[in-house]
Coordinates of C-alpha atoms in Angstrom, one line a residue:
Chain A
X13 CA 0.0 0.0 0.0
X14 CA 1.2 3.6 -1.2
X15 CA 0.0 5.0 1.3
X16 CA 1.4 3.1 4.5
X17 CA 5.2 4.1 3.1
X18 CA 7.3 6.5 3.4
X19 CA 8.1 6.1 -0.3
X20 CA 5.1 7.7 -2.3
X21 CA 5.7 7.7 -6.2
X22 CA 3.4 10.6 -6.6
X23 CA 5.1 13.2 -4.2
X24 CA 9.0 11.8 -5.2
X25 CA 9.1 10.3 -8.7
X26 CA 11.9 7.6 -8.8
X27 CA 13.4 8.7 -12.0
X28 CA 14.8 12.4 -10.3
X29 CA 18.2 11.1 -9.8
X30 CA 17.8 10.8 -6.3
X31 CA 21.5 9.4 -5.2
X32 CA 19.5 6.4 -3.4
X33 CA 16.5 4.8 -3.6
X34 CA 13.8 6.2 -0.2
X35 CA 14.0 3.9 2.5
X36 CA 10.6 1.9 1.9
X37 CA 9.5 1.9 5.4
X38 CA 6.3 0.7 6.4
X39 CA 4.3 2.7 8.8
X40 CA 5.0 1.3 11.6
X41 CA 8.8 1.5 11.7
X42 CA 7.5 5.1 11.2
X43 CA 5.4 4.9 14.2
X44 CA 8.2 3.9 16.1
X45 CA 10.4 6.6 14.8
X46 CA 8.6 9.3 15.7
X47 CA 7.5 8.1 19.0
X48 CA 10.7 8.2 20.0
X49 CA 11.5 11.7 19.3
X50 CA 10.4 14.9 21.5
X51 CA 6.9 17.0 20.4
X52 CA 9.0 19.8 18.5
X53 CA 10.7 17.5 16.1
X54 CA 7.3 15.6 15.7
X55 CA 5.9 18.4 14.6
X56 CA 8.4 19.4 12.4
X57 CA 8.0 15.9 10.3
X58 CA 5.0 17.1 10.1
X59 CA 6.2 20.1 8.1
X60 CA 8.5 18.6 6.3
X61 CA 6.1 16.7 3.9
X62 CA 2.6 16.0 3.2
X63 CA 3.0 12.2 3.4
X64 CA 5.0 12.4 6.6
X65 CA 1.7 15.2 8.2
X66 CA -1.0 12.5 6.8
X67 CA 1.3 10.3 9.0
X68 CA 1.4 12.3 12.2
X69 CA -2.2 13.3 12.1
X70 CA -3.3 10.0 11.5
X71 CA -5.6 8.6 14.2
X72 CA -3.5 5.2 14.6
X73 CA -0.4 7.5 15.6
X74 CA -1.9 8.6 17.7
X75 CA -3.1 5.6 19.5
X76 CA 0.7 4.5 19.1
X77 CA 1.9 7.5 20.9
X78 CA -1.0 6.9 23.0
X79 CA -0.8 4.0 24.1
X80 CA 3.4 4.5 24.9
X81 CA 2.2 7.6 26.7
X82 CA -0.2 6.5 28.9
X83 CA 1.9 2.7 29.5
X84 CA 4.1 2.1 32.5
X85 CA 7.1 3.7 31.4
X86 CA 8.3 7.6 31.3
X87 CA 8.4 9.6 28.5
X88 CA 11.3 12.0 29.2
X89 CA 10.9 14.5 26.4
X90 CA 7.0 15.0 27.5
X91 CA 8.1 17.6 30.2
X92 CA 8.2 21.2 28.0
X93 CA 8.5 23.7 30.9
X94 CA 7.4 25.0 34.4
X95 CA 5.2 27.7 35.3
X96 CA 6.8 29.9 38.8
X97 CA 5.1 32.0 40.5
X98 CA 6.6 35.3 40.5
X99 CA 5.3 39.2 41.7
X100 CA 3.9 39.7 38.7
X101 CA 1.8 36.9 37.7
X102 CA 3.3 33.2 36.8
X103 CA 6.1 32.9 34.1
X104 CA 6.4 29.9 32.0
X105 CA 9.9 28.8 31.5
X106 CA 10.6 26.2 28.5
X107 CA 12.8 23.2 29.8
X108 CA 15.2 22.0 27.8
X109 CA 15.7 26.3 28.5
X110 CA 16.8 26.0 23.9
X111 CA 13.0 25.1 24.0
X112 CA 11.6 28.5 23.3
X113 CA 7.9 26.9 24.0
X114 CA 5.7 29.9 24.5
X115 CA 1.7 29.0 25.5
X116 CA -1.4 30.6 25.1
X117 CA -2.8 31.4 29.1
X118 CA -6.2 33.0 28.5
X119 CA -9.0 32.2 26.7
X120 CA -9.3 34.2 23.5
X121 CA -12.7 36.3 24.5
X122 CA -11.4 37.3 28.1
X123 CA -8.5 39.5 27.9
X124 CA -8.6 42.3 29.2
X125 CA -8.9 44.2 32.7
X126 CA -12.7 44.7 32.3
X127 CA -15.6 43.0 31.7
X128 CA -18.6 44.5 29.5
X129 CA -19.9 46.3 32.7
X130 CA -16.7 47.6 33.4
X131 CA -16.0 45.5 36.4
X132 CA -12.4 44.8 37.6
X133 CA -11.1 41.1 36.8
X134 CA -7.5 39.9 37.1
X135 CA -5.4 38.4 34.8
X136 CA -5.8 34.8 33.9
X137 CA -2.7 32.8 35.7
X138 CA -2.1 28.9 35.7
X139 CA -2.6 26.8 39.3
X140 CA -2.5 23.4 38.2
X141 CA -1.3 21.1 35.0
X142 CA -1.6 17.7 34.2
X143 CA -1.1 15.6 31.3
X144 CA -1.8 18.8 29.0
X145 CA -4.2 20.8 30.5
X146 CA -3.5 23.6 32.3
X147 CA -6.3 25.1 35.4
X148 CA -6.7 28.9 34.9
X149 CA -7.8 31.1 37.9
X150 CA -8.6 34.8 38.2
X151 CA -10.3 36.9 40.4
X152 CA -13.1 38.8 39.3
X153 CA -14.7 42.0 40.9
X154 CA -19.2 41.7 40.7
X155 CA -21.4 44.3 41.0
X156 CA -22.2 44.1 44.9
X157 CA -18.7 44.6 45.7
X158 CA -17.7 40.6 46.2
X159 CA -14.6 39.2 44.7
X160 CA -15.3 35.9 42.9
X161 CA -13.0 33.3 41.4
X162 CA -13.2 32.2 37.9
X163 CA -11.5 29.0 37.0
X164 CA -11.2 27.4 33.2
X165 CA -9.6 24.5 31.9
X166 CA -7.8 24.3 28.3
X167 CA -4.8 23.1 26.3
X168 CA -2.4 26.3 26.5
X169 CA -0.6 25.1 23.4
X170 CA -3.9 24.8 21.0
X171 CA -5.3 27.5 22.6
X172 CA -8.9 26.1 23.2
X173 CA -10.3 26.7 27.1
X174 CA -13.2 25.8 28.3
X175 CA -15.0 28.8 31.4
X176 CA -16.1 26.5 34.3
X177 CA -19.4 28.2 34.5
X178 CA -21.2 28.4 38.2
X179 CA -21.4 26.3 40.2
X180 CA -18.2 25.1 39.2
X181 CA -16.9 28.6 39.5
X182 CA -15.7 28.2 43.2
X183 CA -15.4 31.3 46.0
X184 CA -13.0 29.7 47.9
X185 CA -9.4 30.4 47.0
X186 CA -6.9 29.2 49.3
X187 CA -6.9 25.6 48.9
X188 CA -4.1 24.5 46.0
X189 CA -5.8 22.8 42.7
X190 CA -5.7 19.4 41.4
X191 CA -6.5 18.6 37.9
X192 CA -7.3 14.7 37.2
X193 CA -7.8 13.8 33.4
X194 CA -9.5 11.4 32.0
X195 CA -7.6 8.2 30.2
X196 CA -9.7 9.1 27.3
X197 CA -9.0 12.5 25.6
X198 CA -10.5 12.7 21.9
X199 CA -8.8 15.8 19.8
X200 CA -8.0 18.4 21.5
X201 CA -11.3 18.9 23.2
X202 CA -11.2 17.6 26.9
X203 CA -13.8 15.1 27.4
X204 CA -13.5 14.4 31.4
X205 CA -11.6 15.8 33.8
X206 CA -11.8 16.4 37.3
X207 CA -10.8 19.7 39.8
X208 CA -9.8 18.5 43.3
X209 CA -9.4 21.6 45.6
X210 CA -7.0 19.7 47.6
X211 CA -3.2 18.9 47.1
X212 CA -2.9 15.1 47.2
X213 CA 0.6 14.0 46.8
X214 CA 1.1 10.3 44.9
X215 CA 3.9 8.4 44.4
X216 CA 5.1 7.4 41.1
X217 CA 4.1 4.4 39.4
X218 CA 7.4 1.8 38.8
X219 CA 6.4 -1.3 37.2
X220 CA 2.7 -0.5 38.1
X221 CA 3.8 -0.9 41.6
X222 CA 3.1 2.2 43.9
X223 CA 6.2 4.0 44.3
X224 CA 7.9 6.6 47.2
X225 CA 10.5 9.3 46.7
X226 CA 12.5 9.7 49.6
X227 CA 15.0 12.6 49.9
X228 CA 17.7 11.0 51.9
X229 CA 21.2 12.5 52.8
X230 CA 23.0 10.4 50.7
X231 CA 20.5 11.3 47.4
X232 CA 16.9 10.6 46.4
X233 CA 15.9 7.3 46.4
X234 CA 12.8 5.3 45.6
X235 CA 11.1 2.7 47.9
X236 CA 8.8 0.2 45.6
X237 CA 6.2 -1.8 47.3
X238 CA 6.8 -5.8 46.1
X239 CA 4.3 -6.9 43.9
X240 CA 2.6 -8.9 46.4
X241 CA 1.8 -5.4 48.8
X242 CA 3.7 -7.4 51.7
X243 CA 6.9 -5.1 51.9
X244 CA 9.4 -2.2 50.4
X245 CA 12.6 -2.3 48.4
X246 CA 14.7 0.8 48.5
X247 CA 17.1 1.8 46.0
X248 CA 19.1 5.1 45.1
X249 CA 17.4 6.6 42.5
X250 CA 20.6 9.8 42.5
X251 CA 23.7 9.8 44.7
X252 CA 24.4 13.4 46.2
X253 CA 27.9 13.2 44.6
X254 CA 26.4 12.6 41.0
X255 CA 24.4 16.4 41.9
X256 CA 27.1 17.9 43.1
X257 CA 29.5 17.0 40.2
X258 CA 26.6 17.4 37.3
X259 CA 25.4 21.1 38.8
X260 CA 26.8 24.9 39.3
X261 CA 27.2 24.7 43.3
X262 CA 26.6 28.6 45.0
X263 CA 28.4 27.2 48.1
X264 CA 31.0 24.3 49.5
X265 CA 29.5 21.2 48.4
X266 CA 29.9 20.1 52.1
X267 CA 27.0 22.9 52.5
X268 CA 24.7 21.4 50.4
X269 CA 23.1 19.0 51.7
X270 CA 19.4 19.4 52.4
X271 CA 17.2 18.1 49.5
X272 CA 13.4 19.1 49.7
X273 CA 11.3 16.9 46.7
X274 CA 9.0 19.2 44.6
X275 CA 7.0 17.5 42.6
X276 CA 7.0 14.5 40.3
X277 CA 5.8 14.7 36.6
X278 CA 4.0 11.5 36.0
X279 CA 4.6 11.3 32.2
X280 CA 7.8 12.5 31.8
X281 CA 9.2 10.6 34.8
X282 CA 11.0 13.8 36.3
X283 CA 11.4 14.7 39.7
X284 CA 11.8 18.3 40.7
X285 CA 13.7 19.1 44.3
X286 CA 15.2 21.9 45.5
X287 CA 19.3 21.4 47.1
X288 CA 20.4 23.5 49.6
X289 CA 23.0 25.9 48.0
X290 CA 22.7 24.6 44.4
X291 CA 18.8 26.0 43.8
X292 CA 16.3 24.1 42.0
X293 CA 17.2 20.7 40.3
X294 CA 15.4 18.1 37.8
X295 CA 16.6 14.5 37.6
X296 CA 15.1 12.0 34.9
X297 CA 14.2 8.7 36.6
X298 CA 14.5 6.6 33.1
X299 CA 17.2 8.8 31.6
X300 CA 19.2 9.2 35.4
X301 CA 19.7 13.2 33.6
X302 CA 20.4 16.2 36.1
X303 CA 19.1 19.7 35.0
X304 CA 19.6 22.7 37.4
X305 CA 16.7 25.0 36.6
X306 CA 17.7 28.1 38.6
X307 CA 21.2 29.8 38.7
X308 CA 20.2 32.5 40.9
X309 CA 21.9 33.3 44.0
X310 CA 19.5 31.5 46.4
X311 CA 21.6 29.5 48.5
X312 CA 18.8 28.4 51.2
X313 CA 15.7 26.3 49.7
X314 CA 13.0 28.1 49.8
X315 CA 10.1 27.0 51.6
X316 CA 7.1 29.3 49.9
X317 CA 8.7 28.7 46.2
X318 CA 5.6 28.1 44.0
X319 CA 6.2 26.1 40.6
X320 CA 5.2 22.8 38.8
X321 CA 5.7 21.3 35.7
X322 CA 3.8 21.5 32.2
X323 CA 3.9 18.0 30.2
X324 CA 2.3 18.3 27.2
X325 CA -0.2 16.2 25.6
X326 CA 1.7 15.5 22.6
X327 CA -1.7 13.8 21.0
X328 CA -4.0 16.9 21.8
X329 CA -1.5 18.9 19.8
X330 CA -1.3 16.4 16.7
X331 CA -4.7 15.7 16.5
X332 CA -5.9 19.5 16.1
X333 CA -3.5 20.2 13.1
X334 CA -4.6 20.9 10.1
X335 CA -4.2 18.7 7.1
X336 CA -3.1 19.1 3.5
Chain B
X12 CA 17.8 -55.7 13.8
X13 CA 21.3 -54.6 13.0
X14 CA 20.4 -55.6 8.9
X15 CA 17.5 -53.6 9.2
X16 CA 19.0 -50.6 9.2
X17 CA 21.4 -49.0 6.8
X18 CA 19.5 -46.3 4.3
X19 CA 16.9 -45.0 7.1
X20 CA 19.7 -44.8 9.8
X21 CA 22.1 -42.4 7.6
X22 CA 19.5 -40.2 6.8
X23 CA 18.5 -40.3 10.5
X24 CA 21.7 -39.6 11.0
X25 CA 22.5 -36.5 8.8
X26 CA 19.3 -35.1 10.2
X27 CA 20.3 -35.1 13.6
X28 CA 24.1 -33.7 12.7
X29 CA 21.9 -30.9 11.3
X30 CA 20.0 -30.4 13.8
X31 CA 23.0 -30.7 16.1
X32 CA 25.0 -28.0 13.9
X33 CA 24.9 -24.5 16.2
X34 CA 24.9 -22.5 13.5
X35 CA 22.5 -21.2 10.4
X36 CA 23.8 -20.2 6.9
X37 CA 22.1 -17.0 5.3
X38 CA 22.3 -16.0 1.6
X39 CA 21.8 -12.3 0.8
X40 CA 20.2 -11.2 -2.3
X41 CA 23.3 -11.0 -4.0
X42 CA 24.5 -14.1 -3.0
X43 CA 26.7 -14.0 -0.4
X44 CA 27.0 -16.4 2.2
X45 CA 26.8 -15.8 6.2
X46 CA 27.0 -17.8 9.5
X47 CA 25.1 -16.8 12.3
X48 CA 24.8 -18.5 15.8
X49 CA 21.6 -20.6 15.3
X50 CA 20.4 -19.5 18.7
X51 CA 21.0 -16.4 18.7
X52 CA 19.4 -16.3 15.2
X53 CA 15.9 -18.1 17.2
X54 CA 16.1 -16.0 20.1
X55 CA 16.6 -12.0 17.7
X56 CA 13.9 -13.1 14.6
X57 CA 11.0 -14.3 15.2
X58 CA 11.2 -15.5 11.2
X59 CA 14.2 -17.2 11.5
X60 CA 13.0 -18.9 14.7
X61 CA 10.2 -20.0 12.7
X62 CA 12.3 -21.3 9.5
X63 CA 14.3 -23.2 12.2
X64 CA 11.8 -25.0 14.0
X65 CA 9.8 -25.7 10.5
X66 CA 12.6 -27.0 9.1
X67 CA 12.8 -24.7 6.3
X68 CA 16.6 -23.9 6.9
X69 CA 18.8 -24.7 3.7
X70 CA 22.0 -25.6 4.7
X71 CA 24.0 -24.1 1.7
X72 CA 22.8 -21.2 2.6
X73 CA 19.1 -20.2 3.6
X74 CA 17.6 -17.2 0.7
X75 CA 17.2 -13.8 2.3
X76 CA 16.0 -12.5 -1.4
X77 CA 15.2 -9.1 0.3
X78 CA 18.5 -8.0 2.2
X79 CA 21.4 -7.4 0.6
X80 CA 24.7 -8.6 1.9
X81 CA 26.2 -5.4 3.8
X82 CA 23.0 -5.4 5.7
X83 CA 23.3 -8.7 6.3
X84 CA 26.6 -8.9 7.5
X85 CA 25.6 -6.3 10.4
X86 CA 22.6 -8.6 11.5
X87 CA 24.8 -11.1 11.3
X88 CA 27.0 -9.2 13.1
X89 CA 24.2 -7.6 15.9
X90 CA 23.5 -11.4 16.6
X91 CA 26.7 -12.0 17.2
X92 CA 27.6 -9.4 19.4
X93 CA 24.7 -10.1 21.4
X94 CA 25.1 -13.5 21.8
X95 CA 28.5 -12.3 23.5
X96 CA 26.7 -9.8 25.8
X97 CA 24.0 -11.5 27.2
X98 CA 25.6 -11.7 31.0
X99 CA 25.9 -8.0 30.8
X100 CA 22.5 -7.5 29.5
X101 CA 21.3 -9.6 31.8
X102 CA 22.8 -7.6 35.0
X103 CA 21.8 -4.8 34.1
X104 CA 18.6 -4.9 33.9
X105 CA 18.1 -6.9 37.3
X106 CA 19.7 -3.7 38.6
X107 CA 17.4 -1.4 37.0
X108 CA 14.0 -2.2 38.9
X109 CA 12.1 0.4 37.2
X110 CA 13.1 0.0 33.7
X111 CA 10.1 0.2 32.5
X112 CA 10.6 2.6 29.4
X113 CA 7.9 2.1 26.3
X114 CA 11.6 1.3 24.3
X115 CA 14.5 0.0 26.5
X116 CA 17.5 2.5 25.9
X117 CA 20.1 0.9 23.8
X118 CA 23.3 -0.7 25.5
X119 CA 26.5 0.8 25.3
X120 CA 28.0 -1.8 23.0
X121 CA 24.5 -1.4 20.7
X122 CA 25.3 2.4 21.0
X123 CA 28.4 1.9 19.4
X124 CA 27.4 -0.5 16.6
X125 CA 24.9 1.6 15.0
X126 CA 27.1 4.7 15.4
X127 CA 29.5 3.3 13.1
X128 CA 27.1 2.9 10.7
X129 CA 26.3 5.3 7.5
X130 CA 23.2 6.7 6.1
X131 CA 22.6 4.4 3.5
X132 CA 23.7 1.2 6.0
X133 CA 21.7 2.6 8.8
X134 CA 18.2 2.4 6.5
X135 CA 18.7 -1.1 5.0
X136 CA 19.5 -2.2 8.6
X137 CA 15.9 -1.0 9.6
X138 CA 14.2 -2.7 6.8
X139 CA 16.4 -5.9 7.0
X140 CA 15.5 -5.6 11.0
X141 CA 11.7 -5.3 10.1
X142 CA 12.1 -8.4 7.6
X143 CA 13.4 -10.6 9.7
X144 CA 10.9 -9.4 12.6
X145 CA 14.4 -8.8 15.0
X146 CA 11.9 -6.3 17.6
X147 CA 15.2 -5.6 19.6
X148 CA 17.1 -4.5 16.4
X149 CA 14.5 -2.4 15.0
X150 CA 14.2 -0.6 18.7
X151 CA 18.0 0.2 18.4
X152 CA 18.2 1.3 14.9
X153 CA 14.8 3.3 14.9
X154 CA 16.2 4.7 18.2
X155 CA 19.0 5.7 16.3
X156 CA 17.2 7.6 13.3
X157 CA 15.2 9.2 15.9
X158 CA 18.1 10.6 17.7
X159 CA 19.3 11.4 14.1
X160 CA 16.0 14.0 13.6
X161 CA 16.0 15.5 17.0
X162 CA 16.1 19.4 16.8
X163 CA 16.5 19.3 12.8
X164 CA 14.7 21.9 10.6
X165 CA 11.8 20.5 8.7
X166 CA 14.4 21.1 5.4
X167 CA 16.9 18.8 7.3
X168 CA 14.4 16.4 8.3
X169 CA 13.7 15.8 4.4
X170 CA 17.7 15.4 3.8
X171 CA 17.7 12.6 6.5
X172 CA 14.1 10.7 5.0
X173 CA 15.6 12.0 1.1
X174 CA 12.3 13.4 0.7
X175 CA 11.0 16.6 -1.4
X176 CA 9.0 19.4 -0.2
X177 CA 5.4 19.4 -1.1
X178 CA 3.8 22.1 0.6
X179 CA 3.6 25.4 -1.1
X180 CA 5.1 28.6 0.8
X181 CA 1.5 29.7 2.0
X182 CA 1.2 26.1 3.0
X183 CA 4.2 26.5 4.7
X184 CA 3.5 29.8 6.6
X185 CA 0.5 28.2 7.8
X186 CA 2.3 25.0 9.5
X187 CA 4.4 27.7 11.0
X188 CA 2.1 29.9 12.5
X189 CA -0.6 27.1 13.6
X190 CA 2.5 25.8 15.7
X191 CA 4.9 28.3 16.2
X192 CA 6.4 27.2 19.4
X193 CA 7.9 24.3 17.3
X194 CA 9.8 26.5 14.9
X195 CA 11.1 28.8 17.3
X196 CA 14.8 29.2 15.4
X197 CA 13.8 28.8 11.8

């Protein structure tokens, strides 16, 4: 079949005096190729021909990537940035930092310090990400002098948000956000999801076996509960010398010491801690990688530091391109 | 009982020195002759596992019509070398309790083997891998041409496939602006 091969006679006629015949690979060496790579250079196939596009935005991709994406393993490249809460609003930076990822953080038909009746509302700022969507929160001044909170739900990379409208719009505001997404997500609309008001913290998922990070002196390491629930293995998942020798140190390595975990990026298998003296650090559980994210001068962790990750959902983003 | 046999008995017995041989002869398309470890052959293709237990295994050299002999000679090669680093392989991933990537990350020594390769060699190893249904193979070398692609222009991207643009320059400016964020340095 012409159309399951790389090699299409119609878009690349044999008789151009190409140096070598086109590698007559089925589709699902293809498949395989491309779910190895990260989202950018997907996406760049993608723009590189027709045939290779009408590959990418095919639906059994997708289920490929799917079904890789949503398996036991980690998928390192899935982890595009963190949003930090700074003075003014959040910032999104792109991770690898080369990245350049920028995001779309408001839905299109609410920008703007005023509403119709010329009422004060905030700016739109992220509180919560998983698997692709970001949660969007903003305060919102009403006309008998209460402040509400407005919350919506989207893909900041496509663009497409969705206004929780009351009673889903809720008043209180100090409780942290969850976001749980459905296993089923079809295009880049999102079918289920669920807001938690509450920060649960969960382990990650080794093996299918439930999974503790532990932030030891000697490293991080991770406890895995046997298979038959009965008892925990511990292993190192970083030594402390492997930081200090991978990352810009702001103090005697003797200093740092402290670890405090962050967070833990289910798709992308990355762990986010901060080190005393060294600032904010990444580590890869599949790939064993060290990224330092900060190179500021903060020496001491810092306790009230507000950031998490954005993984994208590479499968939301291929599904709602365009075809040719 | 001794009389008895003679005819049956030699043929009983060239059958079982077959069978005993430990290794498998492969002929490429253009004719050349290989010997590969007839267990590592069973264990890394699940078609020549099948050839060998139906029986289907020539002993002058087994027809591989649709692989030509330098991609033969490194899956001949790959089985080879693997056969030699099984007690490695096997180590490490006892050690690794959490190993549980979609694609297990090529060894170091796998590393190595499909760096040396070129272009051109690198490709007929990937259909020769998907011939010969060598899963573990095709992992390393589509890991390879994946690594090849990473942070390539779309322009370079058709250099590595040898492919010709299509879209028109509207076309174009449209991929780019729908997803800009993935063409931040073009």
């Amino acid at each position: 079949m012409v159309d399951n091969h790389i090699h299409d006679d119609e878009a690349c006629p044999k008789d151009e005096g190409i140096s070598r015949e086109l590698p007559d690979l089925p589709l699902d060496i293809l498949h395989h190729i491309f779910a190895r790579t990260d989202p950018i250079t997907v996406v760049r196939c993608a723009a590189a021909s027709k045939l290779l596009r009408r590959h990418i935005t095919n639906p059994s991709f997708h289920q490929h990537l799917r079904n890789n994406h949503h398996g036991e393993g980690f998928v390192p490249v899935l982890l595009v940035g963190m949003f930090f809460k700074e003075s003014e609003g959040r910032k999104f930076v792109p991770w690898p930092p080369s990245a350049k990822l920028t995001l779309s953080l408001a839905p299109p038909a609410n920008v703007g310090d005023y509403d119709n009746c010329g009422l004060y509302r905030s700016k739109f700022q992220p509180v919560a990400s998983r698997a692709g969507p970001v949660v969007l929160r903003r305060y919102r001044g009403c006309s008998d002098r209460t402040t509400v909170v407005d919350l919506c739900v989207g893909n900041p990379v496509t663009g497409d948000y969705a206004l929780l409208l009351p009673p889903a719009t809720v008043l209180r505001t100090s409780y942290p956000h969850v976001l749980l997404t459905g296993d089923e997500v079809d295009g880049p609309s999102i079918s289920s999801f669920r807001l938690l008001d509450r920060l649960r913290r969960t382990g990650p998922h080794a093996n299918g076996r439930l999974a503790l990070l532990v932030a030891e002196s000697l490293g991080i390491a991770m406890w895995t509960l046997s298979k038959d629930s009965t008892s925990w293995a511990r292993r190192l998942v970083v030594d402390r010398q492997r930081i200090l020798g991978s990352v810009k140190l702001h103090c005697h390595p003797l200093e740092c010491a402290v670890i405090q975990l962050e967070w833990f990026g289910q798709a992308s298998g990355t762990v986010a801690f901060q080190m005393h003296g060294v600032g904010i650090l990444l580590v890869n559980l599949q790939t064993r990688e060290i990224g330092q994210i900060s190179q500021d001068r903060r020496q001491n962790i810092c306790r009230s530091l507000c950031f998490f990750p954005y993984e994208i959902d590479l499968v939301s983003v291929l599904a709602a391109m365009k075809s040719f | 009982m001794e009389v008895d046999k003679g005819k049956g008995e030699a043929e009983e017995t060239r059958k079982v020195a077959e069978a005993d041989r430990d290794t498998v002869t492969l002929k490429s398309s253009d004719g050349k002759l290989f010997e590969v470890s007839k267990e590592a052959a069973a264990r890394l293709s699940t078609v020549l596992a099948g050839m060998i237990a139906g029986g289907s295994i020539d002993d002058n050299g087994t027809d591989l019509k649709q692989i030509g002999s330098e991609a033969l000679e490194n899956v001949v090669d790959y089985c080879n070398k693997h056969a030699n680093s099984i007690p490695s392989a096997a180590l490490i991933s006892s050690s690794i309790s959490f190993n549980t990537a979609p694609f297990k990350e090529p060894e170091e020594w796998e590393r190595k083997f499909v760096d040396r390769l070129s272009h051109d060699a690198l490709f007929d190893l990937v259909e020769a891998a998907n011939f010969l249904g060598m899963e573990r193979l095709l992992d390393v070398t589509c890991h390879k041409i994946s690594e090849m692609m990473k942070g390539k222009s779309p322009d370079q991207i058709r250099e590595v496939f040898n492919i010709k643009n299509d879209y028109t320059k509207e076309e174009l400016e449209e991929i780019r602006q729908e997803l800009a964020w993935a063409f931040y340095d073009d």
